[in-house]
Amino acid sequence: MSAFSENGLVAMTVAEVDMLRRVFEAICAEYQVPREGIRAEHLARFLMGKFRVSVSTERSLLAATRKTYPKQGTRRPRAKGG
């Protein structure tokens, strides 16, 4: 189980790091995200954010990412008037 400190740093187990790596690799392949660069960094931050809010199994993290992470070529709708 992960431990979070007051400064936001996370102490993670080897199994948790491995799980996050597997999910990262799976989503990179599925969404055609290069393993380096801005999109990869964004995906990594996205996964860590989901992980921090207790999306802690590989299956649930994959499902949450597929549900909410934007695929390449898709844009979020802009707010009207801006």
C-alpha positions as a Python dict, from the first residue, in 0.01 Angstrom:
ca = {
    (1, 'M'): (0, 0, 0),
    (2, 'S'): (130, 345, -87),
    (3, 'A'): (211, 602, 176),
    (4, 'F'): (166, 974, 104),
    (5, 'S'): (366, 1237, 288),
    (6, 'E'): (263, 1593, 372),
    (7, 'N'): (467, 1729, 78),
    (8, 'G'): (284, 1504, -170),
    (9, 'L'): (567, 1257, -228),
    (10, 'V'): (460, 898, -263),
    (11, 'A'): (633, 592, -121),
    (12, 'M'): (533, 311, -353),
    (13, 'T'): (596, -59, -349),
    (14, 'V'): (777, -234, -633),
    (15, 'A'): (448, -405, -725),
    (16, 'E'): (271, -67, -751),
    (17, 'V'): (546, 78, -971),
    (18, 'D'): (531, -231, -1193),
    (19, 'M'): (151, -204, -1218),
    (20, 'L'): (170, 164, -1314),
    (21, 'R'): (435, 81, -1573),
    (22, 'R'): (216, -191, -1726),
    (23, 'V'): (-82, 44, -1745),
    (24, 'F'): (135, 322, -1891),
    (25, 'E'): (272, 85, -2157),
    (26, 'A'): (-75, -52, -2240),
    (27, 'I'): (-228, 294, -2281),
    (28, 'C'): (72, 418, -2482),
    (29, 'A'): (24, 129, -2723),
    (30, 'E'): (-355, 159, -2738),
    (31, 'Y'): (-363, 539, -2774),
    (32, 'Q'): (-45, 563, -2985),
    (33, 'V'): (136, 779, -2730),
    (34, 'P'): (515, 798, -2779),
    (35, 'R'): (703, 674, -2468),
    (36, 'E'): (879, 1011, -2437),
    (37, 'G'): (763, 1369, -2473),
    (38, 'I'): (481, 1589, -2355),
    (39, 'R'): (200, 1337, -2415),
    (40, 'A'): (389, 1067, -2223),
    (41, 'E'): (450, 1307, -1934),
    (42, 'H'): (83, 1407, -1934),
    (43, 'L'): (-23, 1042, -1931),
    (44, 'A'): (215, 963, -1645),
    (45, 'R'): (77, 1254, -1439),
    (46, 'F'): (-278, 1147, -1524),
    (47, 'L'): (-210, 790, -1406),
    (48, 'M'): (-44, 908, -1085),
    (49, 'G'): (-341, 1136, -1016),
    (50, 'K'): (-584, 848, -1058),
    (51, 'F'): (-360, 625, -846),
    (52, 'R'): (-349, 885, -568),
    (53, 'V'): (-729, 893, -544),
    (54, 'S'): (-744, 519, -477),
    (55, 'V'): (-776, 380, -828),
    (56, 'S'): (-531, 116, -717),
    (57, 'T'): (-582, -198, -923),
    (58, 'E'): (-452, -249, -1274),
    (59, 'R'): (-798, -326, -1406),
    (60, 'S'): (-961, -21, -1246),
    (61, 'L'): (-678, 210, -1353),
    (62, 'L'): (-705, 88, -1713),
    (63, 'A'): (-1083, 134, -1705),
    (64, 'A'): (-1062, 484, -1555),
    (65, 'T'): (-801, 587, -1810),
    (66, 'R'): (-996, 452, -2105),
    (67, 'K'): (-1306, 631, -1981),
    (68, 'T'): (-1156, 976, -1930),
    (69, 'Y'): (-818, 1011, -2102),
    (70, 'P'): (-844, 1184, -2442),
    (71, 'K'): (-727, 988, -2746),
    (72, 'Q'): (-496, 1156, -2995),
    (73, 'G'): (-689, 1364, -3243),
    (74, 'T'): (-978, 1425, -3007),
    (75, 'R'): (-1034, 1755, -2839),
    (76, 'R'): (-1236, 1849, -2541),
    (77, 'P'): (-1521, 2084, -2631),
    (78, 'R'): (-1446, 2448, -2560),
    (79, 'A'): (-1671, 2648, -2335),
    (80, 'K'): (-1901, 2882, -2524),
    (81, 'G'): (-1792, 3243, -2534),
    (82, 'G'): (-1421, 3170, -2502),
}
